[in-house]
Amino acid sequence: MNRSDPCHRRWRLERWLLLAAASLALLACQGPAPRDLAQPAPTPTAPAPIAFDDAILKAANELLSKTQLPPAGSRRQALLIDPLVDGVTGSQSLATRSMEQRIVELVRRDYPQLEVQAFTGSNLAGQPLVLVGTLTPINNLAGQPSGERDAFRICLALADLKDGKVIGKGVARARPDGVPTTPLPFDADSPAWTRDAATDGYIRTCQGSKAGDPINPVYAARIMAAALLNDASNAYNRRRYHESLELYRRALDTAGGDQLRAHNGAYLSAWKLKRRDEATQAFARLVDYGLANRQLALKFLFRPGSTQFIADAQISGPYPLWLDQIARRSFQSRACLEIVGHTSRSGPEPINQRLSVLRAQAIKDRLDGAEPRLIKRTLASGVGSRENLVGSGSDDASDALDRRVEFRVLDC
């Protein structure tokens, strides 16, 4: 057929109209385009942080008002508070202590069904309610403890030791301004940090649970030792070092007492009492504990931008003891180590990265000098500020862990 013929042109037009009609019918059956394809995705939102004191009360009231408590006029139920901690490091600060005080005031004022008692072994024997809680610096939009941390997440949980279950949760977010993050004396002085099963069990009881869940088994198994360690830390914070040393010794001999804070406390108390031999033995056990966990971080403090330790003998005086024991115990355990430098997030990251490597190398050189047979079993590296635990960039006592040197056990 000639394409210029009128009959051919009419046939083409009719064919086009039929195809168009079929396409319209198909679209009608499919319905309108999905909303997320027709419009841009909504911007993620996050809870608006509120003032710190208001956030504490919000979380505590949410926890207690939604929990089935004894009826008014009946016998009051015992409530113990296992001291609140930082949700990443497990340390205690002026902020976590302030939270505990505000919760006690609230309970005594508004919840007469509860009787706040001291967190002691004798009171735990009655299988009371136990309140645990964490204060975690987070990026508010992401809701995670990473990146720029512009809010605090408060988490509270109530555990019933008699039933072995978590029976209530309360959460809130606080603005960071005015939150006193200075660590308590024991946590500020503690030389070492590592992941610790007891601390992780406490944090998971709060952060990784919902009402009706069983209490974290590790936390439940070690709660009596936790009460003893709380007494020891309180004695240390009050500078009663003879008492704290005796309590830390007892904790280490108690079931579930083999914990990082017990080893830190035994070393610190002996050092404060100028018992050098006992402090050396305690630090050796601390190093062994870290090596068994395949990770140990020490809070070496350097001069700004330098690989030299700060000149304050009150701080850097015990460093030779630390290094000697790390060298000795690492060699005796036949461990191979990656020595990893860290910095806080203040300053340009390329400089932080370079500085973290240089500081790790400086520590490696000191270890190799103390025990030359370690030379081929150690290597130095640095991660700058990429693995900050605190992340505040304040460069003071509150973020000393961000400037740590870490010893990671490798397969040789």
mmCIF file of C-alpha atoms in Angstrom:
data_model
loop_
_atom_site.group_PDB
_atom_site.id
_atom_site.type_symbol
_atom_site.label_atom_id
_atom_site.label_comp_id
_atom_site.label_asym_id
_atom_site.label_seq_id
_atom_site.Cartn_x
_atom_site.Cartn_y
_atom_site.Cartn_z
ATOM 1 C CA MET A 1 0.000 0.000 0.000
ATOM 2 C CA ASN A 2 1.301 3.475 -0.890
ATOM 3 C CA ARG A 3 2.082 5.369 2.389
ATOM 4 C CA SER A 4 0.836 8.600 0.785
ATOM 5 C CA ASP A 5 -2.528 7.007 -0.051
ATOM 6 C CA PRO A 6 -5.454 8.484 1.960
ATOM 7 C CA CYS A 7 -6.615 4.980 2.975
ATOM 8 C CA HIS A 8 -3.232 4.217 4.451
ATOM 9 C CA ARG A 9 -3.169 7.453 6.420
ATOM 10 C CA ARG A 10 -6.639 6.698 7.848
ATOM 11 C CA TRP A 11 -5.500 3.182 8.863
ATOM 12 C CA ARG A 12 -2.484 4.593 10.741
ATOM 13 C CA LEU A 13 -4.654 7.139 12.596
ATOM 14 C CA GLU A 14 -7.171 4.481 13.667
ATOM 15 C CA ARG A 15 -4.316 2.232 14.912
ATOM 16 C CA TRP A 16 -2.795 5.072 16.949
ATOM 17 C CA LEU A 17 -6.185 5.870 18.563
ATOM 18 C CA LEU A 18 -6.673 2.207 19.553
ATOM 19 C CA LEU A 19 -3.208 2.074 21.200
ATOM 20 C CA ALA A 20 -3.850 5.315 23.078
ATOM 21 C CA ALA A 21 -7.185 4.046 24.375
ATOM 22 C CA ALA A 22 -5.579 0.808 25.594
ATOM 23 C CA SER A 23 -2.860 2.731 27.437
ATOM 24 C CA LEU A 24 -5.411 4.951 29.200
ATOM 25 C CA ALA A 25 -7.411 1.909 30.283
ATOM 26 C CA LEU A 26 -4.302 0.273 31.720
ATOM 27 C CA LEU A 27 -3.433 3.394 33.732
ATOM 28 C CA ALA A 28 -6.986 3.559 35.071
ATOM 29 C CA CYS A 29 -6.698 -0.024 36.359
ATOM 30 C CA GLN A 30 -3.379 0.669 38.060
ATOM 31 C CA GLY A 31 -4.700 3.673 39.979
ATOM 32 C CA PRO A 32 -2.716 6.838 40.813
ATOM 33 C CA ALA A 33 1.068 6.864 41.092
ATOM 34 C CA PRO A 34 2.415 5.885 44.543
ATOM 35 C CA ARG A 35 2.752 8.892 46.828
ATOM 36 C CA ASP A 36 6.454 8.360 47.495
ATOM 37 C CA LEU A 37 7.123 8.437 43.749
ATOM 38 C CA ALA A 38 4.955 11.464 43.116
ATOM 39 C CA GLN A 39 6.394 13.501 46.013
ATOM 40 C CA PRO A 40 9.814 13.799 47.648
ATOM 41 C CA ALA A 41 10.377 11.669 50.763
ATOM 42 C CA PRO A 42 9.492 13.415 54.027
ATOM 43 C CA THR A 43 12.381 14.883 56.011
ATOM 44 C CA PRO A 44 13.334 12.649 58.992
ATOM 45 C CA THR A 45 12.294 14.092 62.335
ATOM 46 C CA ALA A 46 13.589 13.485 65.854
ATOM 47 C CA PRO A 47 12.203 14.229 69.305
ATOM 48 C CA ALA A 48 13.013 17.778 70.343
ATOM 49 C CA PRO A 49 15.455 17.735 73.293
ATOM 50 C CA ILE A 50 14.304 19.579 76.400
ATOM 51 C CA ALA A 51 16.096 21.012 79.433
ATOM 52 C CA PHE A 52 18.101 18.436 81.395
ATOM 53 C CA ASP A 53 16.074 18.650 84.626
ATOM 54 C CA ASP A 54 12.799 18.478 82.699
ATOM 55 C CA ALA A 55 14.029 15.449 80.746
ATOM 56 C CA ILE A 56 14.920 13.600 83.961
ATOM 57 C CA LEU A 57 11.426 14.156 85.367
ATOM 58 C CA LYS A 58 9.782 13.233 82.058
ATOM 59 C CA ALA A 59 11.605 9.897 81.863
ATOM 60 C CA ALA A 60 11.061 9.102 85.552
ATOM 61 C CA ASN A 61 7.344 9.921 85.496
ATOM 62 C CA GLU A 62 6.885 7.887 82.314
ATOM 63 C CA LEU A 63 8.612 4.966 84.024
ATOM 64 C CA LEU A 64 6.742 5.096 87.329
ATOM 65 C CA SER A 65 3.293 6.201 86.173
ATOM 66 C CA LYS A 66 3.005 3.300 83.722
ATOM 67 C CA THR A 67 4.226 0.670 86.185
ATOM 68 C CA GLN A 68 1.744 -1.208 88.350
ATOM 69 C CA LEU A 69 2.691 -0.139 91.873
ATOM 70 C CA PRO A 70 1.157 -1.209 95.210
ATOM 71 C CA PRO A 71 -2.164 0.524 95.976
ATOM 72 C CA ALA A 72 -2.091 3.602 98.173
ATOM 73 C CA GLY A 73 -2.216 2.761 101.857
ATOM 74 C CA SER A 74 -0.670 -0.705 101.456
ATOM 75 C CA ARG A 75 2.793 -1.696 102.544
ATOM 76 C CA ARG A 76 5.375 0.284 100.611
ATOM 77 C CA GLN A 77 7.591 -1.541 98.132
ATOM 78 C CA ALA A 78 11.352 -1.189 98.419
ATOM 79 C CA LEU A 79 13.092 0.628 95.542
ATOM 80 C CA LEU A 80 16.875 0.564 95.108
ATOM 81 C CA ILE A 81 18.764 2.647 92.542
ATOM 82 C CA ASP A 82 21.819 1.007 91.038
ATOM 83 C CA PRO A 83 23.856 4.175 90.277
ATOM 84 C CA LEU A 84 23.208 5.497 86.781
ATOM 85 C CA VAL A 85 26.017 5.452 84.208
ATOM 86 C CA ASP A 86 27.121 6.816 80.854
ATOM 87 C CA GLY A 87 25.489 4.635 78.190
ATOM 88 C CA VAL A 88 28.739 4.158 76.219
ATOM 89 C CA THR A 89 31.605 4.135 78.719
ATOM 90 C CA GLY A 90 29.788 2.915 81.836
ATOM 91 C CA SER A 91 31.318 5.714 83.909
ATOM 92 C CA GLN A 92 29.599 7.876 86.517
ATOM 93 C CA SER A 93 29.592 11.657 86.440
ATOM 94 C CA LEU A 94 28.138 14.660 88.189
ATOM 95 C CA ALA A 95 25.296 14.408 85.666
ATOM 96 C CA THR A 96 24.405 10.785 86.466
ATOM 97 C CA ARG A 97 24.634 11.547 90.193
ATOM 98 C CA SER A 98 22.322 14.544 89.681
ATOM 99 C CA MET A 99 19.824 12.317 87.848
ATOM 100 C CA GLU A 100 19.752 9.893 90.760
ATOM 101 C CA GLN A 101 19.146 12.683 93.265
ATOM 102 C CA ARG A 102 16.272 14.131 91.228
ATOM 103 C CA ILE A 103 14.634 10.700 90.901
ATOM 104 C CA VAL A 104 14.864 10.127 94.670
ATOM 105 C CA GLU A 105 13.232 13.514 95.307
ATOM 106 C CA LEU A 106 10.455 12.730 92.830
ATOM 107 C CA VAL A 107 9.716 9.309 94.340
ATOM 108 C CA ARG A 108 9.573 10.635 97.885
ATOM 109 C CA ARG A 109 7.258 13.461 96.824
ATOM 110 C CA ASP A 110 4.880 11.816 94.341
ATOM 111 C CA TYR A 111 5.087 8.039 94.759
ATOM 112 C CA PRO A 112 4.386 7.161 98.421
ATOM 113 C CA GLN A 113 3.906 3.491 97.438
ATOM 114 C CA LEU A 114 7.688 3.217 97.106
ATOM 115 C CA GLU A 115 10.401 3.366 99.758
ATOM 116 C CA VAL A 116 13.832 4.333 98.457
ATOM 117 C CA GLN A 117 16.545 2.281 100.136
ATOM 118 C CA ALA A 118 20.327 2.219 99.806
ATOM 119 C CA PHE A 119 21.819 0.014 97.093
ATOM 120 C CA THR A 120 23.416 -2.552 99.398
ATOM 121 C CA GLY A 121 23.720 -6.316 99.497
ATOM 122 C CA SER A 122 21.478 -6.640 102.548
ATOM 123 C CA ASN A 123 18.707 -4.638 100.876
ATOM 124 C CA LEU A 124 19.088 -6.613 97.631
ATOM 125 C CA ALA A 125 18.472 -9.809 99.588
ATOM 126 C CA GLY A 126 14.814 -8.785 99.915
ATOM 127 C CA GLN A 127 14.398 -8.986 96.101
ATOM 128 C CA PRO A 128 13.197 -5.374 95.706
ATOM 129 C CA LEU A 129 12.563 -3.242 92.656
ATOM 130 C CA VAL A 130 15.828 -1.939 91.179
ATOM 131 C CA LEU A 131 16.045 1.132 88.963
ATOM 132 C CA VAL A 132 18.853 1.340 86.397
ATOM 133 C CA GLY A 133 19.542 4.124 83.947
ATOM 134 C CA THR A 134 21.882 5.509 81.324
ATOM 135 C CA LEU A 135 22.775 8.949 80.030
ATOM 136 C CA THR A 136 24.087 8.712 76.467
ATOM 137 C CA PRO A 137 25.455 11.526 74.271
ATOM 138 C CA ILE A 138 23.918 11.118 70.804
ATOM 139 C CA ASN A 139 23.396 12.810 67.483
ATOM 140 C CA ASN A 140 19.768 13.792 67.911
ATOM 141 C CA LEU A 141 18.709 13.285 64.289
ATOM 142 C CA ALA A 142 20.417 9.904 63.905
ATOM 143 C CA GLY A 143 19.608 8.820 67.449
ATOM 144 C CA GLN A 144 23.053 7.206 67.732
ATOM 145 C CA PRO A 145 26.199 7.914 69.798
ATOM 146 C CA SER A 146 28.218 8.951 66.742
ATOM 147 C CA GLY A 147 28.961 12.024 64.683
ATOM 148 C CA GLU A 148 28.220 15.397 66.246
ATOM 149 C CA ARG A 149 26.569 14.704 69.586
ATOM 150 C CA ASP A 150 24.040 17.446 70.155
ATOM 151 C CA ALA A 151 21.700 15.791 72.674
ATOM 152 C CA PHE A 152 21.598 13.336 75.568
ATOM 153 C CA ARG A 153 19.308 10.322 75.597
ATOM 154 C CA ILE A 154 18.022 9.402 79.052
ATOM 155 C CA CYS A 155 16.930 5.793 79.524
ATOM 156 C CA LEU A 156 15.441 4.425 82.752
ATOM 157 C CA ALA A 157 14.289 0.882 83.461
ATOM 158 C CA LEU A 158 12.667 -0.736 86.481
ATOM 159 C CA ALA A 159 13.557 -4.359 87.251
ATOM 160 C CA ASP A 160 11.665 -6.634 89.627
ATOM 161 C CA LEU A 161 14.216 -8.987 91.177
ATOM 162 C CA LYS A 162 11.482 -11.244 92.558
ATOM 163 C CA ASP A 163 9.987 -11.950 89.115
ATOM 164 C CA GLY A 164 13.275 -11.516 87.246
ATOM 165 C CA LYS A 165 11.704 -9.152 84.714
ATOM 166 C CA VAL A 166 11.894 -5.577 83.511
ATOM 167 C CA ILE A 167 8.525 -4.042 84.419
ATOM 168 C CA GLY A 168 8.842 -0.463 83.169
ATOM 169 C CA LYS A 169 10.746 1.876 80.850
ATOM 170 C CA GLY A 170 11.049 5.644 80.573
ATOM 171 C CA VAL A 171 12.971 7.695 77.999
ATOM 172 C CA ALA A 172 13.584 11.341 77.180
ATOM 173 C CA ARG A 173 16.087 13.528 75.350
ATOM 174 C CA ALA A 174 17.907 16.472 76.889
ATOM 175 C CA ARG A 175 19.726 19.447 75.470
ATOM 176 C CA PRO A 176 23.481 19.305 76.169
ATOM 177 C CA ASP A 177 23.794 22.820 77.588
ATOM 178 C CA GLY A 178 24.390 22.816 81.315
ATOM 179 C CA VAL A 179 24.767 19.040 81.661
ATOM 180 C CA PRO A 180 27.662 18.492 84.141
ATOM 181 C CA THR A 181 29.631 15.681 82.483
ATOM 182 C CA THR A 182 32.670 15.882 84.796
ATOM 183 C CA PRO A 183 33.419 12.301 85.919
ATOM 184 C CA LEU A 184 33.386 11.382 89.602
ATOM 185 C CA PRO A 185 36.872 10.971 91.166
ATOM 186 C CA PHE A 186 37.041 7.191 90.766
ATOM 187 C CA ASP A 187 36.090 7.350 87.079
ATOM 188 C CA ALA A 188 38.400 10.302 86.435
ATOM 189 C CA ASP A 189 41.345 8.502 88.057
ATOM 190 C CA SER A 190 40.745 5.019 86.611
ATOM 191 C CA PRO A 191 43.660 4.317 84.260
ATOM 192 C CA ALA A 192 42.115 1.606 82.097
ATOM 193 C CA TRP A 193 39.018 0.935 80.053
ATOM 194 C CA THR A 194 37.779 -2.086 78.153
ATOM 195 C CA ARG A 195 34.475 -3.684 77.263
ATOM 196 C CA ASP A 196 33.298 -5.310 80.469
ATOM 197 C CA ALA A 197 30.571 -7.960 80.652
ATOM 198 C CA ALA A 198 29.120 -6.619 83.901
ATOM 199 C CA THR A 199 28.857 -3.055 82.606
ATOM 200 C CA ASP A 200 27.423 -4.216 79.288
ATOM 201 C CA GLY A 201 24.838 -6.279 81.179
ATOM 202 C CA TYR A 202 23.750 -3.205 83.138
ATOM 203 C CA ILE A 203 23.476 -1.060 79.984
ATOM 204 C CA ARG A 204 21.533 -3.741 78.099
ATOM 205 C CA THR A 205 19.095 -4.112 80.993
ATOM 206 C CA CYS A 206 18.173 -0.486 80.339
ATOM 207 C CA GLN A 207 18.732 0.145 76.648
ATOM 208 C CA GLY A 208 18.118 -3.284 75.155
ATOM 209 C CA SER A 209 14.887 -4.189 76.898
ATOM 210 C CA LYS A 210 11.172 -3.512 77.052
ATOM 211 C CA ALA A 211 8.602 -4.104 79.761
ATOM 212 C CA GLY A 212 8.069 -7.832 80.223
ATOM 213 C CA ASP A 213 11.565 -8.864 79.134
ATOM 214 C CA PRO A 214 13.750 -10.894 81.504
ATOM 215 C CA ILE A 215 16.516 -9.014 83.295
ATOM 216 C CA ASN A 216 19.843 -9.378 81.502
ATOM 217 C CA PRO A 217 21.303 -12.596 82.984
ATOM 218 C CA VAL A 218 24.841 -11.226 83.353
ATOM 219 C CA TYR A 219 23.539 -8.197 85.225
ATOM 220 C CA ALA A 220 21.342 -10.347 87.460
ATOM 221 C CA ALA A 221 24.191 -12.739 88.289
ATOM 222 C CA ARG A 222 26.566 -9.927 89.293
ATOM 223 C CA ILE A 223 24.245 -7.514 91.071
ATOM 224 C CA MET A 224 25.460 -8.486 94.574
ATOM 225 C CA ALA A 225 29.048 -7.760 93.533
ATOM 226 C CA ALA A 226 27.810 -4.481 92.036
ATOM 227 C CA ALA A 227 26.516 -3.382 95.438
ATOM 228 C CA LEU A 228 29.900 -4.115 97.035
ATOM 229 C CA LEU A 229 31.711 -2.251 94.270
ATOM 230 C CA ASN A 230 29.361 0.694 94.719
ATOM 231 C CA ASP A 231 30.368 0.885 98.393
ATOM 232 C CA ALA A 232 34.027 0.706 97.373
ATOM 233 C CA SER A 233 33.695 3.493 94.800
ATOM 234 C CA ASN A 234 31.846 5.699 97.284
ATOM 235 C CA ALA A 235 34.656 5.209 99.800
ATOM 236 C CA TYR A 236 37.254 6.078 97.129
ATOM 237 C CA ASN A 237 35.336 9.193 96.078
ATOM 238 C CA ARG A 238 35.392 10.303 99.734
ATOM 239 C CA ARG A 239 39.165 9.659 99.872
ATOM 240 C CA ARG A 240 38.790 6.823 102.372
ATOM 241 C CA TYR A 241 41.412 4.738 100.593
ATOM 242 C CA HIS A 242 42.015 2.122 103.321
ATOM 243 C CA GLU A 243 38.313 1.324 103.285
ATOM 244 C CA SER A 244 38.052 1.319 99.495
ATOM 245 C CA LEU A 245 41.062 -0.998 99.138
ATOM 246 C CA GLU A 246 39.534 -3.529 101.535
ATOM 247 C CA LEU A 247 36.200 -3.393 99.698
ATOM 248 C CA TYR A 248 37.813 -3.811 96.269
ATOM 249 C CA ARG A 249 39.748 -6.818 97.587
ATOM 250 C CA ARG A 250 36.521 -8.333 98.886
ATOM 251 C CA ALA A 251 34.800 -7.689 95.567
ATOM 252 C CA LEU A 252 37.535 -9.491 93.645
ATOM 253 C CA ASP A 253 37.037 -12.524 95.917
ATOM 254 C CA THR A 254 33.230 -12.432 95.461
ATOM 255 C CA ALA A 255 31.341 -14.388 92.795
ATOM 256 C CA GLY A 256 30.893 -12.040 89.842
ATOM 257 C CA GLY A 257 33.407 -9.550 91.231
ATOM 258 C CA ASP A 258 36.073 -10.062 88.570
ATOM 259 C CA GLN A 259 35.230 -6.788 86.876
ATOM 260 C CA LEU A 260 37.205 -3.940 85.358
ATOM 261 C CA ARG A 261 36.217 -1.459 88.058
ATOM 262 C CA ALA A 262 37.366 -3.866 90.783
ATOM 263 C CA HIS A 263 40.815 -4.107 89.184
ATOM 264 C CA ASN A 264 40.994 -0.348 88.587
ATOM 265 C CA GLY A 265 39.934 0.287 92.179
ATOM 266 C CA ALA A 266 42.413 -2.127 93.754
ATOM 267 C CA TYR A 267 45.248 -0.470 91.832
ATOM 268 C CA LEU A 268 44.112 3.102 92.520
ATOM 269 C CA SER A 269 43.570 2.587 96.247
ATOM 270 C CA ALA A 270 46.968 0.941 96.722
ATOM 271 C CA TRP A 271 48.654 3.705 94.717
ATOM 272 C CA LYS A 272 46.959 6.411 96.786
ATOM 273 C CA LEU A 273 48.192 4.684 99.946
ATOM 274 C CA LYS A 274 51.734 4.661 98.471
ATOM 275 C CA ARG A 275 51.873 0.871 98.575
ATOM 276 C CA ARG A 276 53.908 0.580 95.394
ATOM 277 C CA ASP A 277 54.430 -3.188 95.445
ATOM 278 C CA GLU A 278 50.739 -3.860 95.976
ATOM 279 C CA ALA A 279 49.828 -1.297 93.304
ATOM 280 C CA THR A 280 52.226 -2.993 90.864
ATOM 281 C CA GLN A 281 50.657 -6.397 91.498
ATOM 282 C CA ALA A 282 47.158 -4.928 91.121
ATOM 283 C CA PHE A 283 48.093 -3.284 87.834
ATOM 284 C CA ALA A 284 49.566 -6.557 86.562
ATOM 285 C CA ARG A 285 46.217 -8.255 87.247
ATOM 286 C CA LEU A 286 44.492 -5.383 85.478
ATOM 287 C CA VAL A 287 46.669 -5.907 82.395
ATOM 288 C CA ASP A 288 45.977 -9.653 82.487
ATOM 289 C CA TYR A 289 42.239 -8.892 82.617
ATOM 290 C CA GLY A 290 42.529 -6.692 79.521
ATOM 291 C CA LEU A 291 44.643 -9.181 77.607
ATOM 292 C CA ALA A 292 42.119 -11.930 78.384
ATOM 293 C CA ASN A 293 39.433 -9.663 76.911
ATOM 294 C CA ARG A 294 41.751 -9.003 73.926
ATOM 295 C CA GLN A 295 41.505 -5.257 74.456
ATOM 296 C CA LEU A 296 42.815 -2.730 76.974
ATOM 297 C CA ALA A 297 42.835 1.046 76.654
ATOM 298 C CA LEU A 298 44.923 3.293 78.902
ATOM 299 C CA LYS A 299 44.439 7.001 79.501
ATOM 300 C CA PHE A 300 47.919 8.306 78.710
ATOM 301 C CA LEU A 301 47.772 12.099 78.658
ATOM 302 C CA PHE A 302 50.123 13.841 76.236
ATOM 303 C CA ARG A 303 51.136 17.430 75.818
ATOM 304 C CA PRO A 304 48.920 19.154 73.212
ATOM 305 C CA GLY A 305 50.073 18.223 69.704
ATOM 306 C CA SER A 306 52.984 16.194 71.093
ATOM 307 C CA THR A 307 54.096 12.618 71.738
ATOM 308 C CA GLN A 308 55.548 13.623 75.127
ATOM 309 C CA PHE A 309 53.604 12.954 78.304
ATOM 310 C CA ILE A 310 52.363 15.941 80.270
ATOM 311 C CA ALA A 311 54.871 17.093 82.875
ATOM 312 C CA ASP A 312 52.526 16.787 85.877
ATOM 313 C CA ALA A 313 54.014 14.026 88.045
ATOM 314 C CA GLN A 314 50.677 13.521 89.800
ATOM 315 C CA ILE A 315 49.285 12.325 86.474
ATOM 316 C CA SER A 316 52.170 10.892 84.475
ATOM 317 C CA GLY A 317 54.205 9.632 87.448
ATOM 318 C CA PRO A 318 52.795 6.070 87.286
ATOM 319 C CA TYR A 319 53.158 5.763 83.486
ATOM 320 C CA PRO A 320 56.547 3.939 83.677
ATOM 321 C CA LEU A 321 54.913 1.341 85.953
ATOM 322 C CA TRP A 322 52.049 0.918 83.476
ATOM 323 C CA LEU A 323 54.358 0.490 80.497
ATOM 324 C CA ASP A 324 56.629 -1.946 82.331
ATOM 325 C CA GLN A 325 53.693 -4.164 83.309
ATOM 326 C CA ILE A 326 52.165 -4.089 79.824
ATOM 327 C CA ALA A 327 55.513 -5.131 78.363
ATOM 328 C CA ARG A 328 56.068 -7.879 80.949
ATOM 329 C CA ARG A 329 52.577 -9.359 80.900
ATOM 330 C CA SER A 330 52.253 -9.175 77.119
ATOM 331 C CA PHE A 331 55.536 -11.013 76.654
ATOM 332 C CA GLN A 332 54.703 -13.641 79.281
ATOM 333 C CA SER A 333 51.287 -14.285 77.714
ATOM 334 C CA ARG A 334 52.902 -14.471 74.255
ATOM 335 C CA ALA A 335 50.466 -11.842 73.014
ATOM 336 C CA CYS A 336 50.869 -9.895 69.811
ATOM 337 C CA LEU A 337 49.552 -6.348 70.054
ATOM 338 C CA GLU A 338 48.276 -3.645 67.788
ATOM 339 C CA ILE A 339 48.867 -0.355 69.586
ATOM 340 C CA VAL A 340 46.169 2.069 68.435
ATOM 341 C CA GLY A 341 46.309 5.819 69.056
ATOM 342 C CA HIS A 342 43.166 7.937 69.439
ATOM 343 C CA THR A 343 42.486 11.671 69.593
ATOM 344 C CA SER A 344 39.506 13.836 70.456
ATOM 345 C CA ARG A 345 37.574 15.396 67.592
ATOM 346 C CA SER A 346 38.839 18.938 68.189
ATOM 347 C CA GLY A 347 41.127 20.140 65.394
ATOM 348 C CA PRO A 348 41.440 19.073 61.725
ATOM 349 C CA GLU A 349 41.024 15.345 61.238
ATOM 350 C CA PRO A 350 44.118 14.885 59.001
ATOM 351 C CA ILE A 351 46.255 16.295 61.825
ATOM 352 C CA ASN A 352 44.427 14.149 64.389
ATOM 353 C CA GLN A 353 45.031 11.065 62.261
ATOM 354 C CA ARG A 354 48.755 11.760 61.991
ATOM 355 C CA LEU A 355 49.059 12.582 65.697
ATOM 356 C CA SER A 356 47.281 9.381 66.730
ATOM 357 C CA VAL A 357 49.783 7.308 64.724
ATOM 358 C CA LEU A 358 52.781 9.156 66.175
ATOM 359 C CA ARG A 359 51.548 8.680 69.746
ATOM 360 C CA ALA A 360 50.948 4.979 69.168
ATOM 361 C CA GLN A 361 54.452 4.665 67.746
ATOM 362 C CA ALA A 362 55.893 6.490 70.766
ATOM 363 C CA ILE A 363 54.192 3.980 73.096
ATOM 364 C CA LYS A 364 55.426 1.069 70.956
ATOM 365 C CA ASP A 365 58.989 2.413 71.183
ATOM 366 C CA ARG A 366 58.710 2.570 74.980
ATOM 367 C CA LEU A 367 57.363 -0.987 75.168
ATOM 368 C CA ASP A 368 60.089 -2.268 72.853
ATOM 369 C CA GLY A 369 62.650 -0.547 75.063
ATOM 370 C CA ALA A 370 61.236 -2.213 78.174
ATOM 371 C CA GLU A 371 61.030 -5.644 76.516
ATOM 372 C CA PRO A 372 63.043 -5.882 73.243
ATOM 373 C CA ARG A 373 61.604 -9.323 72.506
ATOM 374 C CA LEU A 374 58.260 -7.586 71.800
ATOM 375 C CA ILE A 375 59.607 -5.636 68.813
ATOM 376 C CA LYS A 376 58.349 -8.103 66.205
ATOM 377 C CA ARG A 377 55.099 -8.751 68.061
ATOM 378 C CA THR A 378 53.802 -5.172 68.176
ATOM 379 C CA LEU A 379 52.678 -2.710 65.540
ATOM 380 C CA ALA A 380 51.451 0.869 65.780
ATOM 381 C CA SER A 381 48.452 2.464 64.086
ATOM 382 C CA GLY A 382 46.089 5.372 64.639
ATOM 383 C CA VAL A 383 42.439 6.141 64.013
ATOM 384 C CA GLY A 384 42.317 9.872 64.785
ATOM 385 C CA SER A 385 38.902 10.735 66.234
ATOM 386 C CA ARG A 386 36.911 8.133 64.286
ATOM 387 C CA GLU A 387 36.313 5.918 67.331
ATOM 388 C CA ASN A 388 35.496 8.521 69.978
ATOM 389 C CA LEU A 389 33.600 7.155 72.966
ATOM 390 C CA VAL A 390 32.582 10.504 74.484
ATOM 391 C CA GLY A 391 32.703 12.696 71.386
ATOM 392 C CA SER A 392 32.352 16.080 73.101
ATOM 393 C CA GLY A 393 35.645 17.510 71.865
ATOM 394 C CA SER A 394 36.015 19.318 75.193
ATOM 395 C CA ASP A 395 39.642 18.182 75.686
ATOM 396 C CA ASP A 396 39.287 17.967 79.461
ATOM 397 C CA ALA A 397 38.759 15.238 82.038
ATOM 398 C CA SER A 398 35.301 14.426 80.689
ATOM 399 C CA ASP A 399 36.616 13.153 77.340
ATOM 400 C CA ALA A 400 39.998 11.733 78.383
ATOM 401 C CA LEU A 401 38.930 8.336 77.006
ATOM 402 C CA ASP A 402 38.804 9.831 73.513
ATOM 403 C CA ARG A 403 42.558 10.439 73.753
ATOM 404 C CA ARG A 404 43.368 6.891 74.892
ATOM 405 C CA VAL A 405 45.989 4.470 73.625
ATOM 406 C CA GLU A 406 44.540 1.041 73.033
ATOM 407 C CA PHE A 407 46.207 -2.374 73.072
ATOM 408 C CA ARG A 408 44.396 -4.903 70.885
ATOM 409 C CA VAL A 409 45.438 -8.528 71.029
ATOM 410 C CA LEU A 410 46.120 -9.999 67.593
ATOM 411 C CA ASP A 411 46.614 -13.529 66.378
ATOM 412 C CA CYS A 412 50.374 -13.706 65.985
#
